PDB file of C-alpha atoms in Angstrom:
ATOM      1  CA  UNK A   1      57.067 -23.881  53.849  1.00 57.00           C
ATOM      2  CA  UNK A   2      55.800 -27.000  52.063  1.00 69.00           C
ATOM      3  CA  UNK A   3      54.185 -26.374  48.700  1.00 81.00           C
ATOM      4  CA  UNK A   4      50.443 -27.007  48.470  1.00 87.00           C
ATOM      5  CA  UNK A   5      48.202 -27.834  45.527  1.00 89.00           C
ATOM      6  CA  UNK A   6      44.599 -26.716  45.756  1.00 89.00           C
ATOM      7  CA  UNK A   7      42.248 -29.027  43.871  1.00 86.00           C
ATOM      8  CA  UNK A   8      38.800 -27.648  42.947  1.00 82.00           C
ATOM      9  CA  UNK A   9      36.437 -30.431  41.891  1.00 77.00           C
ATOM     10  CA  UNK A  10      33.273 -28.331  41.922  1.00 72.00           C
ATOM     11  CA  UNK A  11      33.561 -24.554  41.612  1.00 71.00           C
ATOM     12  CA  UNK A  12      33.420 -21.722  39.102  1.00 73.00           C
ATOM     13  CA  UNK A  13      36.370 -23.182  37.206  1.00 74.00           C
ATOM     14  CA  UNK A  14      37.425 -26.693  38.359  1.00 75.00           C
ATOM     15  CA  UNK A  15      41.131 -27.386  38.237  1.00 81.00           C
ATOM     16  CA  UNK A  16      44.347 -27.242  40.233  1.00 85.00           C
ATOM     17  CA  UNK A  17      45.585 -23.990  41.780  1.00 86.00           C
ATOM     18  CA  UNK A  18      48.877 -23.137  43.411  1.00 87.00           C
ATOM     19  CA  UNK A  19      47.749 -20.436  45.852  1.00 89.00           C
ATOM     20  CA  UNK A  20      44.858 -20.280  48.274  1.00 89.00           C
ATOM     21  CA  UNK A  21      43.771 -16.894  46.902  1.00 87.00           C
ATOM     22  CA  UNK A  22      43.319 -18.356  43.410  1.00 85.00           C
ATOM     23  CA  UNK A  23      41.438 -21.326  44.827  1.00 87.00           C
ATOM     24  CA  UNK A  24      39.261 -19.123  46.996  1.00 88.00           C
ATOM     25  CA  UNK A  25      38.054 -17.143  43.980  1.00 84.00           C
ATOM     26  CA  UNK A  26      36.700 -20.372  42.525  1.00 81.00           C
ATOM     27  CA  UNK A  27      34.861 -21.625  45.592  1.00 80.00           C
ATOM     28  CA  UNK A  28      33.880 -18.649  47.769  1.00 82.00           C
ATOM     29  CA  UNK A  29      30.156 -18.053  47.440  1.00 72.00           C
ATOM     30  CA  UNK A  30      29.774 -21.054  45.094  1.00 66.00           C
ATOM     31  CA  UNK A  31      27.006 -23.343  46.363  1.00 58.00           C
ATOM     32  CA  UNK A  32      28.144 -26.953  46.696  1.00 60.00           C
ATOM     33  CA  UNK A  33      31.838 -26.215  46.133  1.00 70.00           C
ATOM     34  CA  UNK A  34      34.116 -29.215  46.583  1.00 75.00           C
ATOM     35  CA  UNK A  35      37.827 -28.578  47.059  1.00 82.00           C
ATOM     36  CA  UNK A  36      40.785 -29.837  49.019  1.00 86.00           C
ATOM     37  CA  UNK A  37      44.520 -29.132  49.429  1.00 89.00           C
ATOM     38  CA  UNK A  38      47.229 -31.726  48.756  1.00 88.00           C
ATOM     39  CA  UNK A  39      50.978 -31.919  49.169  1.00 89.00           C
ATOM     40  CA  UNK A  40      51.564 -33.416  45.708  1.00 88.00           C
ATOM     41  CA  UNK A  41      50.222 -32.538  42.270  1.00 85.00           C
ATOM     42  CA  UNK A  42      49.466 -36.193  41.565  1.00 84.00           C
ATOM     43  CA  UNK A  43      47.067 -36.418  44.532  1.00 85.00           C
ATOM     44  CA  UNK A  44      45.364 -33.187  43.454  1.00 84.00           C
ATOM     45  CA  UNK A  45      44.926 -34.463  39.896  1.00 81.00           C
ATOM     46  CA  UNK A  46      43.487 -37.718  41.185  1.00 80.00           C
ATOM     47  CA  UNK A  47      40.967 -35.821  43.339  1.00 77.00           C
ATOM     48  CA  UNK A  48      39.847 -33.527  40.495  1.00 74.00           C
ATOM     49  CA  UNK A  49      39.664 -36.388  38.002  1.00 66.00           C
ATOM     50  CA  UNK A  50      37.856 -38.898  40.231  1.00 51.00           C
ATOM     51  CA  UNK A  51      35.227 -40.913  38.369  1.00 43.00           C
ATOM     52  CA  UNK A  52      31.674 -39.720  37.979  1.00 45.00           C
ATOM     53  CA  UNK A  53      28.528 -41.658  38.781  1.00 45.00           C
ATOM     54  CA  UNK A  54      28.268 -42.812  35.177  1.00 41.00           C
ATOM     55  CA  UNK A  55      31.920 -43.869  35.048  1.00 44.00           C
ATOM     56  CA  UNK A  56      31.498 -45.812  38.292  1.00 43.00           C
ATOM     57  CA  UNK A  57      28.713 -47.995  36.931  1.00 44.00           C
ATOM     58  CA  UNK A  58      30.271 -48.507  33.507  1.00 39.00           C
ATOM     59  CA  UNK A  59      33.765 -49.394  34.786  1.00 40.00           C
ATOM     60  CA  UNK A  60      33.050 -51.480  37.903  1.00 41.00           C
ATOM     61  CA  UNK A  61      33.038 -55.091  36.788  1.00 32.00           C
ATOM     62  CA  UNK A  62      30.962 -56.278  39.761  1.00 37.00           C
ATOM     63  CA  UNK A  63      28.024 -54.065  38.805  1.00 38.00           C
ATOM     64  CA  UNK A  64      25.456 -54.152  36.033  1.00 34.00           C
ATOM     65  CA  UNK A  65      26.837 -52.011  33.157  1.00 31.00           C
ATOM     66  CA  UNK A  66      24.988 -48.756  32.576  1.00 33.00           C
ATOM     67  CA  UNK A  67      23.665 -47.783  29.186  1.00 35.00           C
ATOM     68  CA  UNK A  68      25.139 -44.797  27.370  1.00 35.00           C
ATOM     69  CA  UNK A  69      24.627 -42.273  30.148  1.00 33.00           C
ATOM     70  CA  UNK A  70      25.725 -39.209  28.243  1.00 36.00           C
ATOM     71  CA  UNK A  71      23.459 -39.907  25.249  1.00 36.00           C
ATOM     72  CA  UNK A  72      20.537 -40.500  27.601  1.00 38.00           C
ATOM     73  CA  UNK A  73      21.306 -37.259  29.419  1.00 38.00           C
ATOM     74  CA  UNK A  74      21.225 -35.393  26.110  1.00 41.00           C
ATOM     75  CA  UNK A  75      17.997 -37.048  25.067  1.00 38.00           C
ATOM     76  CA  UNK A  76      16.279 -35.906  28.268  1.00 38.00           C
ATOM     77  CA  UNK A  77      17.514 -32.356  27.824  1.00 39.00           C
ATOM     78  CA  UNK A  78      16.328 -32.147  24.218  1.00 38.00           C
ATOM     79  CA  UNK A  79      12.905 -33.730  24.612  1.00 38.00           C
ATOM     80  CA  UNK A  80      10.318 -31.348  26.052  1.00 36.00           C
ATOM     81  CA  UNK A  81       7.592 -33.995  25.785  1.00 39.00           C
ATOM     82  CA  UNK A  82       9.417 -36.713  27.732  1.00 45.00           C
ATOM     83  CA  UNK A  83       7.208 -38.297  30.385  1.00 57.00           C
ATOM     84  CA  UNK A  84       8.872 -38.597  33.777  1.00 54.00           C
ATOM     85  CA  UNK A  85       7.547 -41.586  35.714  1.00 59.00           C
ATOM     86  CA  UNK A  86       7.873 -41.551  39.493  1.00 56.00           C
ATOM     87  CA  UNK A  87       5.590 -41.519  42.498  1.00 53.00           C
ATOM     88  CA  UNK A  88       5.850 -40.892  46.242  1.00 55.00           C
ATOM     89  CA  UNK A  89       3.821 -43.537  48.083  1.00 54.00           C
ATOM     90  CA  UNK A  90       5.032 -43.271  51.664  1.00 55.00           C
ATOM     91  CA  UNK A  91       5.287 -46.477  53.660  1.00 57.00           C
ATOM     92  CA  UNK A  92       2.904 -48.583  51.572  1.00 63.00           C
ATOM     93  CA  UNK A  93       3.638 -52.293  52.028  1.00 74.00           C
ATOM     94  CA  UNK A  94       5.239 -54.020  49.042  1.00 80.00           C
ATOM     95  CA  UNK A  95       3.379 -56.496  46.853  1.00 81.00           C
ATOM     96  CA  UNK A  96       5.995 -59.156  46.206  1.00 84.00           C
ATOM     97  CA  UNK A  97       3.619 -61.070  43.904  1.00 85.00           C
ATOM     98  CA  UNK A  98       3.208 -58.336  41.312  1.00 90.00           C
ATOM     99  CA  UNK A  99       4.934 -59.503  38.069  1.00 93.00           C
ATOM    100  CA  UNK A 100       7.703 -57.454  36.479  1.00 94.00           C
ATOM    101  CA  UNK A 101       7.893 -55.136  39.481  1.00 96.00           C
ATOM    102  CA  UNK A 102      11.333 -54.792  41.083  1.00 96.00           C
ATOM    103  CA  UNK A 103      11.114 -54.187  44.850  1.00 96.00           C
ATOM    104  CA  UNK A 104      14.266 -53.213  46.680  1.00 96.00           C
ATOM    105  CA  UNK A 105      15.287 -52.307  50.210  1.00 96.00           C
ATOM    106  CA  UNK A 106      18.465 -50.238  50.199  1.00 95.00           C
ATOM    107  CA  UNK A 107      20.851 -48.569  52.628  1.00 94.00           C
ATOM    108  CA  UNK A 108      24.196 -46.797  52.826  1.00 93.00           C
ATOM    109  CA  UNK A 109      27.054 -46.929  55.303  1.00 92.00           C
ATOM    110  CA  UNK A 110      30.396 -45.279  55.986  1.00 91.00           C
ATOM    111  CA  UNK A 111      33.585 -46.767  57.452  1.00 91.00           C
ATOM    112  CA  UNK A 112      35.569 -43.872  58.977  1.00 88.00           C
ATOM    113  CA  UNK A 113      38.691 -45.967  59.436  1.00 89.00           C
ATOM    114  CA  UNK A 114      38.830 -46.964  55.761  1.00 88.00           C
ATOM    115  CA  UNK A 115      37.298 -43.758  54.434  1.00 89.00           C
ATOM    116  CA  UNK A 116      34.942 -45.975  52.449  1.00 90.00           C
ATOM    117  CA  UNK A 117      31.227 -45.644  51.705  1.00 92.00           C
ATOM    118  CA  UNK A 118      29.164 -48.795  51.408  1.00 93.00           C
ATOM    119  CA  UNK A 119      26.021 -49.516  49.410  1.00 94.00           C
ATOM    120  CA  UNK A 120      23.814 -52.544  49.857  1.00 95.00           C
ATOM    121  CA  UNK A 121      20.363 -53.886  49.351  1.00 95.00           C
ATOM    122  CA  UNK A 122      18.017 -56.762  48.701  1.00 95.00           C
ATOM    123  CA  UNK A 123      15.924 -56.980  45.528  1.00 96.00           C
ATOM    124  CA  UNK A 124      12.802 -58.986  44.737  1.00 96.00           C
ATOM    125  CA  UNK A 125      11.609 -59.631  41.184  1.00 94.00           C
ATOM    126  CA  UNK A 126       9.263 -62.337  39.794  1.00 94.00           C
ATOM    127  CA  UNK A 127       9.766 -64.654  42.737  1.00 90.00           C
ATOM    128  CA  UNK A 128      13.536 -64.280  42.830  1.00 93.00           C
ATOM    129  CA  UNK A 129      15.607 -62.631  45.562  1.00 93.00           C
ATOM    130  CA  UNK A 130      18.971 -60.977  44.885  1.00 94.00           C
ATOM    131  CA  UNK A 131      21.354 -59.065  47.136  1.00 95.00           C
ATOM    132  CA  UNK A 132      24.144 -56.617  46.349  1.00 94.00           C
ATOM    133  CA  UNK A 133      26.909 -55.027  48.374  1.00 94.00           C
ATOM    134  CA  UNK A 134      29.819 -52.870  47.280  1.00 93.00           C
ATOM    135  CA  UNK A 135      32.106 -50.111  48.538  1.00 91.00           C
ATOM    136  CA  UNK A 136      33.697 -46.976  47.102  1.00 88.00           C
ATOM    137  CA  UNK A 137      36.660 -44.910  48.354  1.00 88.00           C
ATOM    138  CA  UNK A 138      36.361 -42.064  45.856  1.00 86.00           C
ATOM    139  CA  UNK A 139      36.807 -38.835  47.897  1.00 86.00           C
ATOM    140  CA  UNK A 140      33.806 -37.374  46.101  1.00 84.00           C
ATOM    141  CA  UNK A 141      31.562 -39.959  47.772  1.00 86.00           C
ATOM    142  CA  UNK A 142      33.389 -40.385  51.069  1.00 85.00           C
ATOM    143  CA  UNK A 143      32.967 -36.668  51.713  1.00 85.00           C
ATOM    144  CA  UNK A 144      29.241 -37.310  52.168  1.00 85.00           C
ATOM    145  CA  UNK A 145      29.547 -40.493  54.230  1.00 88.00           C
ATOM    146  CA  UNK A 146      26.597 -42.900  54.314  1.00 88.00           C
ATOM    147  CA  UNK A 147      24.401 -40.532  52.272  1.00 89.00           C
ATOM    148  CA  UNK A 148      26.549 -41.261  49.198  1.00 91.00           C
ATOM    149  CA  UNK A 149      26.285 -44.983  49.896  1.00 92.00           C
ATOM    150  CA  UNK A 150      22.492 -44.871  49.904  1.00 93.00           C
ATOM    151  CA  UNK A 151      22.434 -42.813  46.692  1.00 94.00           C
ATOM    152  CA  UNK A 152      24.738 -45.349  45.021  1.00 94.00           C
ATOM    153  CA  UNK A 153      22.453 -48.167  46.189  1.00 95.00           C
ATOM    154  CA  UNK A 154      19.402 -46.414  44.755  1.00 95.00           C
ATOM    155  CA  UNK A 155      21.154 -45.930  41.420  1.00 94.00           C
ATOM    156  CA  UNK A 156      22.252 -49.552  41.337  1.00 94.00           C
ATOM    157  CA  UNK A 157      18.617 -50.687  41.663  1.00 95.00           C
ATOM    158  CA  UNK A 158      17.265 -48.244  39.089  1.00 94.00           C
ATOM    159  CA  UNK A 159      20.026 -49.134  36.665  1.00 92.00           C
ATOM    160  CA  UNK A 160      19.283 -52.845  37.180  1.00 93.00           C
ATOM    161  CA  UNK A 161      15.625 -52.229  36.272  1.00 93.00           C
ATOM    162  CA  UNK A 162      16.641 -50.265  33.173  1.00 92.00           C
ATOM    163  CA  UNK A 163      19.139 -52.858  31.941  1.00 91.00           C
ATOM    164  CA  UNK A 164      16.696 -55.755  32.474  1.00 93.00           C
ATOM    165  CA  UNK A 165      13.736 -53.974  30.865  1.00 93.00           C
ATOM    166  CA  UNK A 166      11.727 -53.961  34.094  1.00 95.00           C
ATOM    167  CA  UNK A 167       8.994 -51.309  33.734  1.00 95.00           C
ATOM    168  CA  UNK A 168       8.525 -50.506  37.431  1.00 95.00           C
ATOM    169  CA  UNK A 169      10.591 -50.516  40.609  1.00 94.00           C
ATOM    170  CA  UNK A 170       9.900 -49.573  44.213  1.00 95.00           C
ATOM    171  CA  UNK A 171      12.639 -48.291  46.466  1.00 96.00           C
ATOM    172  CA  UNK A 172      12.378 -48.675  50.254  1.00 94.00           C
ATOM    173  CA  UNK A 173      14.891 -46.533  52.133  1.00 93.00           C
ATOM    174  CA  UNK A 174      15.323 -44.679  55.424  1.00 87.00           C
ATOM    175  CA  UNK A 175      16.888 -41.442  54.121  1.00 87.00           C
ATOM    176  CA  UNK A 176      14.449 -38.950  52.597  1.00 89.00           C
ATOM    177  CA  UNK A 177      17.048 -37.486  50.209  1.00 90.00           C
ATOM    178  CA  UNK A 178      16.643 -40.568  47.985  1.00 93.00           C
ATOM    179  CA  UNK A 179      13.304 -39.186  46.892  1.00 92.00           C
ATOM    180  CA  UNK A 180      13.750 -35.468  47.435  1.00 91.00           C
ATOM    181  CA  UNK A 181      16.843 -35.001  45.261  1.00 90.00           C
ATOM    182  CA  UNK A 182      15.474 -37.301  42.556  1.00 91.00           C
ATOM    183  CA  UNK A 183      12.201 -35.395  42.308  1.00 88.00           C
ATOM    184  CA  UNK A 184      13.756 -31.910  42.674  1.00 86.00           C
ATOM    185  CA  UNK A 185      12.038 -31.188  45.985  1.00 87.00           C
ATOM    186  CA  UNK A 186      15.427 -30.557  47.622  1.00 87.00           C
ATOM    187  CA  UNK A 187      18.057 -28.274  46.171  1.00 83.00           C
ATOM    188  CA  UNK A 188      20.918 -30.240  44.635  1.00 80.00           C
ATOM    189  CA  UNK A 189      23.884 -28.158  45.743  1.00 77.00           C
ATOM    190  CA  UNK A 190      26.881 -30.433  45.238  1.00 83.00           C
ATOM    191  CA  UNK A 191      28.287 -32.666  42.517  1.00 85.00           C
ATOM    192  CA  UNK A 192      27.036 -35.904  44.069  1.00 88.00           C
ATOM    193  CA  UNK A 193      23.389 -34.841  44.318  1.00 89.00           C
ATOM    194  CA  UNK A 194      23.539 -33.154  40.896  1.00 88.00           C
ATOM    195  CA  UNK A 195      24.780 -36.379  39.282  1.00 88.00           C
ATOM    196  CA  UNK A 196      22.231 -38.453  41.187  1.00 91.00           C
ATOM    197  CA  UNK A 197      19.355 -36.245  40.018  1.00 90.00           C
ATOM    198  CA  UNK A 198      20.507 -36.278  36.400  1.00 89.00           C
ATOM    199  CA  UNK A 199      20.922 -40.049  36.572  1.00 90.00           C
ATOM    200  CA  UNK A 200      17.345 -40.351  37.844  1.00 91.00           C
ATOM    201  CA  UNK A 201      16.038 -38.249  34.951  1.00 89.00           C
ATOM    202  CA  UNK A 202      17.472 -40.744  32.493  1.00 88.00           C
ATOM    203  CA  UNK A 203      15.751 -43.576  34.392  1.00 91.00           C
ATOM    204  CA  UNK A 204      12.328 -41.934  34.798  1.00 92.00           C
ATOM    205  CA  UNK A 205      11.814 -41.861  31.003  1.00 90.00           C
ATOM    206  CA  UNK A 206      11.817 -45.677  30.876  1.00 91.00           C
ATOM    207  CA  UNK A 207      11.094 -47.001  34.389  1.00 94.00           C
ATOM    208  CA  UNK A 208       8.407 -45.924  36.813  1.00 94.00           C
ATOM    209  CA  UNK A 209      10.036 -45.489  40.224  1.00 95.00           C
ATOM    210  CA  UNK A 210       7.982 -45.551  43.416  1.00 94.00           C
ATOM    211  CA  UNK A 211       9.555 -43.993  46.505  1.00 94.00           C
ATOM    212  CA  UNK A 212       8.820 -45.446  49.944  1.00 92.00           C
ATOM    213  CA  UNK A 213      10.248 -43.916  53.127  1.00 90.00           C
ATOM    214  CA  UNK A 214      10.575 -46.372  56.037  1.00 84.00           C
ATOM    215  CA  UNK A 215      11.645 -45.751  59.626  1.00 76.00           C
ATOM    216  CA  UNK A 216      15.244 -46.771  60.338  1.00 66.00           C
ATOM    217  CA  UNK A 217      16.147 -49.465  62.845  1.00 60.00           C
ATOM    218  CA  UNK A 218      12.589 -50.318  63.840  1.00 62.00           C
ATOM    219  CA  UNK A 219      12.782 -54.040  63.287  1.00 65.00           C
ATOM    220  CA  UNK A 220      11.872 -54.046  59.578  1.00 74.00           C
ATOM    221  CA  UNK A 221      13.525 -57.284  58.469  1.00 85.00           C
ATOM    222  CA  UNK A 222      14.542 -56.176  54.992  1.00 89.00           C
ATOM    223  CA  UNK A 223      15.646 -52.707  56.097  1.00 87.00           C
ATOM    224  CA  UNK A 224      17.944 -54.362  58.650  1.00 90.00           C
ATOM    225  CA  UNK A 225      19.297 -56.708  55.958  1.00 92.00           C
ATOM    226  CA  UNK A 226      20.035 -53.750  53.713  1.00 93.00           C
ATOM    227  CA  UNK A 227      21.860 -52.039  56.577  1.00 92.00           C
ATOM    228  CA  UNK A 228      24.099 -55.075  57.089  1.00 93.00           C
ATOM    229  CA  UNK A 229      24.828 -55.402  53.378  1.00 93.00           C
ATOM    230  CA  UNK A 230      25.786 -51.715  53.202  1.00 93.00           C
ATOM    231  CA  UNK A 231      28.145 -52.100  56.161  1.00 93.00           C
ATOM    232  CA  UNK A 232      29.712 -55.129  54.508  1.00 94.00           C
ATOM    233  CA  UNK A 233      30.219 -53.063  51.345  1.00 91.00           C
ATOM    234  CA  UNK A 234      32.002 -50.308  53.289  1.00 92.00           C
ATOM    235  CA  UNK A 235      34.313 -52.921  54.818  1.00 91.00           C
ATOM    236  CA  UNK A 236      35.361 -54.380  51.462  1.00 80.00           C
TER     237      UNK A 236
END
């Protein structure tokens, strides 16, 4: 019988196990457990050691570099008086003329054949229009399909606002989790949503984020553009 390696990425004690019984003890009854079996130790190590959200932004040359994520995370945890700035404003129409206000339509996609998630969007700031589109094949993200892509797109926009000292940004999206996980209204029960929520906490101390839910595929020009950019990212 071929030897298997059981990789636990999120569990009681993440690591690599050589029997299912040992692996099961780490994941059974653990909310949001992430684990997978592999035929080689190298594949298992790669799965367990796949990059985090922070690593992704800081190491991907095509993206805006993130600030020191870990130090920001610590600052949020230590400061009881930190003001978190975010607001849910439904489907309010954007004001493209408001200065120093980043407005972005975002979306996520998933290419089953490639096993790749895609993130894309269109941003408006001070009369300028910018687009972005990128993909990611990290198993951590591909396990959650297009949801991961939309979370990555949201983080890209928020990180852009932070790095460019933009005090306010508005996100327009068609998946409610963008707001609910960021504002702790939904339980964050896996490593992707946990990292997303922590990332948002570091942003909310410096940038006011407005959340706008829009209906998907209803002819909204910018929502459709974001959808196409996300699909292009998944195909890269």
